[in-house]
PDB file of C-alpha atoms in Angstrom:
ATOM      1  CA  ASP A   1      -0.224  -0.123  -0.006  1.00 73.00           C
ATOM      2  CA  GLN A   2       1.752   2.329  -1.482  1.00 86.00           C
ATOM      3  CA  GLN A   3       0.663   5.770  -0.130  1.00 94.00           C
ATOM      4  CA  VAL A   4       3.395   8.635  -1.342  1.00 96.00           C
ATOM      5  CA  LYS A   5       4.287   7.612  -4.938  1.00 95.00           C
ATOM      6  CA  GLN A   6       6.967   9.636  -7.416  1.00 96.00           C
ATOM      7  CA  ASN A   7       7.095   7.654 -10.667  1.00 92.00           C
ATOM      8  CA  SER A   8      10.349   9.108 -12.577  1.00 95.00           C
ATOM      9  CA  PRO A   9      13.026   6.944 -10.950  1.00 94.00           C
ATOM     10  CA  SER A  10      15.294   9.280 -12.766  1.00 97.00           C
ATOM     11  CA  LEU A  11      15.691  12.508 -14.637  1.00 97.00           C
ATOM     12  CA  SER A  12      18.599  14.327 -15.876  1.00 98.00           C
ATOM     13  CA  VAL A  13      18.786  18.338 -16.140  1.00 98.00           C
ATOM     14  CA  GLN A  14      20.646  20.744 -18.459  1.00 98.00           C
ATOM     15  CA  GLU A  15      22.417  22.993 -15.417  1.00 98.00           C
ATOM     16  CA  GLY A  16      20.916  25.971 -15.029  1.00 97.00           C
ATOM     17  CA  ARG A  17      17.818  24.878 -16.730  1.00 98.00           C
ATOM     18  CA  ILE A  18      14.518  23.782 -13.958  1.00 98.00           C
ATOM     19  CA  SER A  19      13.956  20.715 -12.205  1.00 98.00           C
ATOM     20  CA  ILE A  20      11.114  19.649 -12.363  1.00 98.00           C
ATOM     21  CA  LEU A  21      10.945  16.255  -9.378  1.00 98.00           C
ATOM     22  CA  ASN A  22       6.860  15.210  -9.018  1.00 98.00           C
ATOM     23  CA  CYS A  23       4.816  13.352  -6.395  1.00 98.00           C
ATOM     24  CA  ASP A  24       1.111  11.386  -6.134  1.00 98.00           C
ATOM     25  CA  TYR A  25       0.259  10.998  -2.580  1.00 97.00           C
ATOM     26  CA  THR A  26      -3.432   8.998  -2.294  1.00 97.00           C
ATOM     27  CA  ASN A  27      -4.147   9.274   1.611  1.00 95.00           C
ATOM     28  CA  SER A  28      -7.147  12.702   1.683  1.00 95.00           C
ATOM     29  CA  MET A  29      -5.554  12.705   5.730  1.00 94.00           C
ATOM     30  CA  PHE A  30      -1.890  14.015   4.520  1.00 95.00           C
ATOM     31  CA  ASP A  31      -1.434  17.731   5.633  1.00 93.00           C
ATOM     32  CA  TYR A  32       1.867  17.581   5.159  1.00 95.00           C
ATOM     33  CA  PHE A  33       4.860  16.902   2.986  1.00 96.00           C
ATOM     34  CA  LEU A  34       7.895  17.264   2.657  1.00 96.00           C
ATOM     35  CA  TRP A  35      11.301  17.140   0.271  1.00 97.00           C
ATOM     36  CA  TYR A  36      14.413  15.138   0.831  1.00 96.00           C
ATOM     37  CA  LYS A  37      17.531  14.750  -0.378  1.00 97.00           C
ATOM     38  CA  LYS A  38      19.324  12.673  -0.658  1.00 96.00           C
ATOM     39  CA  TYR A  39      23.844  11.941  -1.335  1.00 96.00           C
ATOM     40  CA  PRO A  40      25.065   8.620  -1.744  1.00 92.00           C
ATOM     41  CA  ALA A  41      25.850   7.108   1.985  1.00 89.00           C
ATOM     42  CA  GLU A  42      24.301   9.615   3.468  1.00 93.00           C
ATOM     43  CA  GLY A  43      21.458  10.136   5.895  1.00 94.00           C
ATOM     44  CA  PRO A  44      17.931  12.172   3.714  1.00 95.00           C
ATOM     45  CA  THR A  45      18.667  16.055   4.166  1.00 95.00           C
ATOM     46  CA  PHE A  46      15.231  17.670   4.790  1.00 94.00           C
ATOM     47  CA  LEU A  47      15.039  19.995   2.293  1.00 96.00           C
ATOM     48  CA  ILE A  48      11.313  22.757   2.348  1.00 96.00           C
ATOM     49  CA  SER A  49       7.766  21.206   3.485  1.00 95.00           C
ATOM     50  CA  ILE A  50       4.100  23.059   2.918  1.00 96.00           C
ATOM     51  CA  SER A  51       1.295  22.805   4.886  1.00 95.00           C
ATOM     52  CA  SER A  52      -1.807  21.001   3.317  1.00 95.00           C
ATOM     53  CA  ILE A  53      -3.695  25.231   4.189  1.00 95.00           C
ATOM     54  CA  LYS A  54      -0.739  26.432   0.800  1.00 96.00           C
ATOM     55  CA  ASP A  55      -0.768  25.675  -2.337  1.00 96.00           C
ATOM     56  CA  LYS A  56       3.340  27.314  -2.830  1.00 98.00           C
ATOM     57  CA  ASN A  57       5.992  27.564  -0.393  1.00 97.00           C
ATOM     58  CA  GLU A  58       9.055  29.006  -1.884  1.00 97.00           C
ATOM     59  CA  ASP A  59      13.259  28.493  -0.441  1.00 96.00           C
ATOM     60  CA  GLY A  60      15.674  29.700  -2.600  1.00 97.00           C
ATOM     61  CA  ARG A  61      16.020  28.324  -5.533  1.00 98.00           C
ATOM     62  CA  PHE A  62      14.234  25.589  -3.718  1.00 98.00           C
ATOM     63  CA  THR A  63       9.799  26.067  -5.049  1.00 98.00           C
ATOM     64  CA  VAL A  64       6.929  23.197  -4.131  1.00 98.00           C
ATOM     65  CA  PHE A  65       3.766  22.959  -5.309  1.00 98.00           C
ATOM     66  CA  LEU A  66       0.850  21.488  -4.032  1.00 98.00           C
ATOM     67  CA  ASN A  67      -2.427  20.478  -6.313  1.00 97.00           C
ATOM     68  CA  LYS A  68      -4.755  18.770  -2.639  1.00 96.00           C
ATOM     69  CA  SER A  69      -7.328  17.908  -5.655  1.00 96.00           C
ATOM     70  CA  ALA A  70      -5.024  16.291  -7.993  1.00 97.00           C
ATOM     71  CA  LYS A  71      -3.294  15.164  -5.031  1.00 97.00           C
ATOM     72  CA  HIS A  72       0.137  16.041  -6.263  1.00 98.00           C
ATOM     73  CA  LEU A  73       2.470  17.874  -5.024  1.00 97.00           C
ATOM     74  CA  SER A  74       6.091  19.020  -7.493  1.00 98.00           C
ATOM     75  CA  LEU A  75       9.243  20.516  -6.507  1.00 98.00           C
ATOM     76  CA  HIS A  76      11.861  22.553  -8.440  1.00 98.00           C
ATOM     77  CA  ILE A  77      14.485  23.909  -8.926  1.00 98.00           C
ATOM     78  CA  VAL A  78      15.472  27.327 -10.747  1.00 98.00           C
ATOM     79  CA  PRO A  79      18.397  27.629 -12.213  1.00 98.00           C
ATOM     80  CA  SER A  80      19.298  23.507 -11.593  1.00 98.00           C
ATOM     81  CA  GLN A  81      23.509  23.547 -10.323  1.00 97.00           C
ATOM     82  CA  PRO A  82      25.760  20.050 -10.417  1.00 96.00           C
ATOM     83  CA  GLY A  83      25.242  19.952  -6.589  1.00 96.00           C
ATOM     84  CA  ASP A  84      21.684  19.779  -6.469  1.00 98.00           C
ATOM     85  CA  SER A  85      22.473  16.027  -8.449  1.00 98.00           C
ATOM     86  CA  ALA A  86      21.209  13.578  -6.077  1.00 97.00           C
ATOM     87  CA  VAL A  87      18.125  10.984  -4.796  1.00 97.00           C
ATOM     88  CA  TYR A  88      14.944  13.940  -4.124  1.00 98.00           C
ATOM     89  CA  PHE A  89      12.899  12.013  -1.999  1.00 97.00           C
ATOM     90  CA  CYS A  90       9.213  13.573  -1.450  1.00 97.00           C
ATOM     91  CA  ALA A  91       7.757  12.342   2.093  1.00 96.00           C
ATOM     92  CA  ALA A  92       4.107  13.535   3.718  1.00 95.00           C
ATOM     93  CA  SER A  93       2.427  13.081   6.955  1.00 93.00           C
ATOM     94  CA  ALA A  94      -0.847  13.182   8.646  1.00 91.00           C
ATOM     95  CA  PRO A  95      -1.621  14.367  11.922  1.00 88.00           C
ATOM     96  CA  ASN A  96      -1.840  11.757  14.535  1.00 83.00           C
ATOM     97  CA  PHE A  97      -2.168  12.789  18.062  1.00 81.00           C
ATOM     98  CA  GLY A  98       1.321  12.805  19.081  1.00 77.00           C
ATOM     99  CA  ASN A  99       2.090   9.609  16.636  1.00 79.00           C
ATOM    100  CA  GLU A 100       2.869  10.657  13.768  1.00 84.00           C
ATOM    101  CA  LYS A 101       5.183   9.130  11.203  1.00 88.00           C
ATOM    102  CA  LEU A 102       7.050  10.508   7.654  1.00 91.00           C
ATOM    103  CA  THR A 103       5.702   7.835   5.132  1.00 93.00           C
ATOM    104  CA  PHE A 104       8.409   7.904   1.712  1.00 94.00           C
ATOM    105  CA  GLY A 105       8.206   7.983  -1.668  1.00 95.00           C
ATOM    106  CA  THR A 106      10.298   5.728  -3.927  1.00 93.00           C
ATOM    107  CA  GLY A 107      12.944   8.704  -4.933  1.00 95.00           C
ATOM    108  CA  THR A 108      13.500  10.494  -7.853  1.00 97.00           C
ATOM    109  CA  ARG A 109      17.223  10.190  -9.129  1.00 97.00           C
ATOM    110  CA  LEU A 110      17.999  13.912 -10.492  1.00 98.00           C
ATOM    111  CA  THR A 111      21.076  14.108 -11.755  1.00 98.00           C
ATOM    112  CA  ILE A 112      21.929  17.762 -13.726  1.00 98.00           C
ATOM    113  CA  ILE A 113      24.388  17.179 -16.963  1.00 97.00           C
ATOM    114  CA  PRO A 114      27.521  20.063 -17.013  1.00 93.00           C
TER     115      PRO A 114
ATOM    116  CA  ASP B   1      30.659  17.294  14.746  1.00 68.00           C
ATOM    117  CA  THR B   2      27.662  15.530  13.982  1.00 72.00           C
ATOM    118  CA  ALA B   3      23.969  16.155  14.675  1.00 93.00           C
ATOM    119  CA  VAL B   4      22.980  12.375  14.381  1.00 96.00           C
ATOM    120  CA  SER B   5      25.038   9.184  14.845  1.00 96.00           C
ATOM    121  CA  GLN B   6      24.603   6.374  14.059  1.00 96.00           C
ATOM    122  CA  THR B   7      27.455   3.070  14.482  1.00 96.00           C
ATOM    123  CA  PRO B   8      28.679   1.206  12.751  1.00 97.00           C
ATOM    124  CA  LYS B   9      28.265   2.907   9.140  1.00 96.00           C
ATOM    125  CA  TYR B  10      28.804  -0.932   7.851  1.00 97.00           C
ATOM    126  CA  LEU B  11      27.566  -4.830   8.846  1.00 97.00           C
ATOM    127  CA  VAL B  12      28.342  -7.391   7.718  1.00 97.00           C
ATOM    128  CA  THR B  13      26.859 -11.086  10.033  1.00 97.00           C
ATOM    129  CA  GLN B  14      25.935 -13.891   9.313  1.00 97.00           C
ATOM    130  CA  MET B  15      22.425 -15.294  10.049  1.00 97.00           C
ATOM    131  CA  GLY B  16      20.981 -16.237  12.491  1.00 97.00           C
ATOM    132  CA  ASN B  17      23.080 -13.591  14.905  1.00 97.00           C
ATOM    133  CA  ASP B  18      23.448 -10.889  16.397  1.00 97.00           C
ATOM    134  CA  LYS B  19      23.210  -7.425  16.929  1.00 97.00           C
ATOM    135  CA  SER B  20      23.543  -4.107  17.440  1.00 97.00           C
ATOM    136  CA  ILE B  21      23.175  -0.846  15.814  1.00 98.00           C
ATOM    137  CA  LYS B  22      23.457   2.239  17.860  1.00 97.00           C
ATOM    138  CA  CYS B  23      22.704   6.188  17.471  1.00 97.00           C
ATOM    139  CA  GLU B  24      22.851   8.740  19.134  1.00 97.00           C
ATOM    140  CA  GLN B  25      21.685  13.075  18.569  1.00 97.00           C
ATOM    141  CA  ASN B  26      23.000  16.196  19.783  1.00 96.00           C
ATOM    142  CA  LEU B  27      20.056  18.355  18.954  1.00 94.00           C
ATOM    143  CA  GLY B  28      18.116  18.376  22.833  1.00 93.00           C
ATOM    144  CA  HIS B  29      15.578  16.584  20.180  1.00 93.00           C
ATOM    145  CA  ASP B  30      12.849  14.528  22.069  1.00 92.00           C
ATOM    146  CA  THR B  31      11.773  12.428  19.699  1.00 93.00           C
ATOM    147  CA  MET B  32      14.306   9.187  17.920  1.00 95.00           C
ATOM    148  CA  TYR B  33      12.918   7.333  14.762  1.00 95.00           C
ATOM    149  CA  TRP B  34      14.575   4.351  13.018  1.00 96.00           C
ATOM    150  CA  TYR B  35      13.990   3.985   9.748  1.00 96.00           C
ATOM    151  CA  LYS B  36      14.501   1.134   7.095  1.00 96.00           C
ATOM    152  CA  GLN B  37      15.416   1.673   3.361  1.00 94.00           C
ATOM    153  CA  ASP B  38      14.786  -1.916   2.031  1.00 89.00           C
ATOM    154  CA  SER B  39      15.575  -3.065  -1.914  1.00 84.00           C
ATOM    155  CA  LYS B  40      13.549  -1.246  -3.591  1.00 81.00           C
ATOM    156  CA  LYS B  41      14.411   2.010  -2.422  1.00 82.00           C
ATOM    157  CA  PHE B  42      11.059   2.795  -0.109  1.00 85.00           C
ATOM    158  CA  LEU B  43      12.149   4.528   3.357  1.00 92.00           C
ATOM    159  CA  LYS B  44      10.208   2.999   5.617  1.00 93.00           C
ATOM    160  CA  ILE B  45       9.157   3.388   9.460  1.00 93.00           C
ATOM    161  CA  MET B  46      10.011   0.641  12.434  1.00 94.00           C
ATOM    162  CA  PHE B  47      10.098   3.121  15.961  1.00 93.00           C
ATOM    163  CA  SER B  48       9.445   5.963  17.638  1.00 92.00           C
ATOM    164  CA  TYR B  49      10.628   7.084  20.438  1.00 92.00           C
ATOM    165  CA  ASN B  50       9.306  10.696  22.407  1.00 89.00           C
ATOM    166  CA  ASN B  51      11.526  10.915  25.208  1.00 87.00           C
ATOM    167  CA  LYS B  52      12.477   7.893  25.847  1.00 85.00           C
ATOM    168  CA  GLU B  53       9.425   6.427  25.725  1.00 88.00           C
ATOM    169  CA  LEU B  54       7.584   3.975  22.388  1.00 90.00           C
ATOM    170  CA  ILE B  55       5.221   5.961  20.560  1.00 88.00           C
ATOM    171  CA  ILE B  56       4.990   3.930  17.132  1.00 87.00           C
ATOM    172  CA  ASN B  57       5.900   0.819  16.350  1.00 86.00           C
ATOM    173  CA  GLU B  58       5.488  -0.041  12.416  1.00 87.00           C
ATOM    174  CA  THR B  59       4.416  -3.946  12.587  1.00 78.00           C
ATOM    175  CA  VAL B  60       7.761  -5.268  12.762  1.00 87.00           C
ATOM    176  CA  PRO B  61       8.971  -8.418  13.752  1.00 91.00           C
ATOM    177  CA  ASN B  62       9.484  -8.553  17.759  1.00 91.00           C
ATOM    178  CA  ARG B  63      13.265 -10.144  16.769  1.00 95.00           C
ATOM    179  CA  PHE B  64      13.910  -6.697  16.536  1.00 95.00           C
ATOM    180  CA  SER B  65      13.963  -3.960  19.709  1.00 94.00           C
ATOM    181  CA  PRO B  66      15.028  -0.828  20.061  1.00 94.00           C
ATOM    182  CA  LYS B  67      16.222   0.172  23.589  1.00 94.00           C
ATOM    183  CA  SER B  68      16.425   4.248  24.628  1.00 94.00           C
ATOM    184  CA  PRO B  69      17.786   4.485  27.959  1.00 93.00           C
ATOM    185  CA  ASP B  70      18.133   8.414  27.672  1.00 93.00           C
ATOM    186  CA  LYS B  71      16.309  11.152  25.045  1.00 90.00           C
ATOM    187  CA  ALA B  72      19.650  11.677  23.339  1.00 95.00           C
ATOM    188  CA  HIS B  73      20.544   7.749  22.226  1.00 96.00           C
ATOM    189  CA  LEU B  74      18.746   5.123  20.815  1.00 96.00           C
ATOM    190  CA  ASN B  75      19.753   1.941  19.777  1.00 96.00           C
ATOM    191  CA  LEU B  76      17.827  -0.698  17.785  1.00 97.00           C
ATOM    192  CA  HIS B  77      18.872  -4.206  18.277  1.00 97.00           C
ATOM    193  CA  ILE B  78      18.185  -7.927  16.119  1.00 96.00           C
ATOM    194  CA  ASN B  79      18.277 -11.135  17.291  1.00 96.00           C
ATOM    195  CA  SER B  80      18.501 -14.000  14.870  1.00 97.00           C
ATOM    196  CA  LEU B  81      19.232 -12.071  11.905  1.00 97.00           C
ATOM    197  CA  GLU B  82      17.617 -13.335   9.188  1.00 96.00           C
ATOM    198  CA  LEU B  83      18.668 -13.137   4.778  1.00 96.00           C
ATOM    199  CA  GLY B  84      15.528 -10.290   4.834  1.00 94.00           C
ATOM    200  CA  ASP B  85      16.511  -8.081   7.715  1.00 96.00           C
ATOM    201  CA  SER B  86      19.818  -6.900   4.918  1.00 96.00           C
ATOM    202  CA  ALA B  87      19.144  -3.053   4.103  1.00 96.00           C
ATOM    203  CA  VAL B  88      19.943  -0.164   5.487  1.00 97.00           C
ATOM    204  CA  TYR B  89      19.214   1.420   8.863  1.00 97.00           C
ATOM    205  CA  PHE B  90      18.622   5.179   9.142  1.00 97.00           C
ATOM    206  CA  CYS B  91      18.433   6.482  12.865  1.00 97.00           C
ATOM    207  CA  ALA B  92      16.585   9.933  12.855  1.00 96.00           C
ATOM    208  CA  SER B  93      15.429  12.803  15.205  1.00 95.00           C
ATOM    209  CA  SER B  94      12.898  16.097  15.091  1.00 92.00           C
ATOM    210  CA  GLN B  95      11.920  18.467  18.134  1.00 89.00           C
ATOM    211  CA  GLU B  96       8.757  16.635  19.106  1.00 81.00           C
ATOM    212  CA  PRO B  97       7.016  14.711  17.470  1.00 78.00           C
ATOM    213  CA  GLY B  98       5.189  16.803  15.954  1.00 76.00           C
ATOM    214  CA  THR B  99       7.409  19.114  14.291  1.00 76.00           C
ATOM    215  CA  GLY B 100       9.412  16.988  12.385  1.00 76.00           C
ATOM    216  CA  ARG B 101       6.132  17.692   9.706  1.00 78.00           C
ATOM    217  CA  ASP B 102       7.199  21.252   9.602  1.00 78.00           C
ATOM    218  CA  TYR B 103      10.797  21.128   9.621  1.00 79.00           C
ATOM    219  CA  GLY B 104      11.534  17.533   9.199  1.00 85.00           C
ATOM    220  CA  TYR B 105      13.670  15.253  10.110  1.00 91.00           C
ATOM    221  CA  THR B 106      17.565  15.336  11.419  1.00 94.00           C
ATOM    222  CA  PHE B 107      19.222  12.039   9.445  1.00 96.00           C
ATOM    223  CA  GLY B 108      22.114   9.654  10.569  1.00 96.00           C
ATOM    224  CA  SER B 109      23.857   8.465   7.742  1.00 96.00           C
ATOM    225  CA  GLY B 110      23.181   4.998   8.028  1.00 96.00           C
ATOM    226  CA  THR B 111      24.425   1.292   8.814  1.00 97.00           C
ATOM    227  CA  ARG B 112      24.450  -0.660   5.826  1.00 97.00           C
ATOM    228  CA  LEU B 113      23.485  -4.635   6.906  1.00 97.00           C
ATOM    229  CA  THR B 114      24.151  -7.613   5.809  1.00 97.00           C
ATOM    230  CA  VAL B 115      22.947 -10.893   6.309  1.00 97.00           C
ATOM    231  CA  VAL B 116      25.043 -13.779   4.705  1.00 97.00           C
TER     232      VAL B 116
END
């Protein structure tokens, strides 16, 4: 029962262009969504989050868009840089009286081509 | 000055053995987690502790026993290891259970367990 899905296992983008990573979810109780970045042999690093009361959140080169009706979110990276090459995980959380957890997708490997 | 540190980084062991993975965080967080990343790259929660108390136990075989001696440490002991236990195990922490939803968890660098 995969509640968070990242259907593109990999994506290649030219340096300087926009990278768009997509994520779909099925659980309508999710009210927080997060993006993590992971380099090989390291743990995931938190990038940006959005709550379900917003449809956009921006932090520097990173913007997350949320479309609740479509149960879809995306991460935009502009402009893409070589250091952005990593695996990106989408995660989501539902309220649960202090027992909240993050449910992750399987990740998208982003490669930035110099 | 690692925020969440796990040891060992790599662990190769035979089936049937018992092993432990240690995790420590120096962030002053109250909540710690164990996640497992399997061969299909799913990152799935196993356990969560808040201030030394177990708050999430996600249908994990009872061969896995977490122990939290204090809120800065969460260790994972695995008995009678099986081939299917081979995975990368990540420890993580957050200020409180709810804050991880907004500010994210801080993850350790993982322990790659290989059972042969």
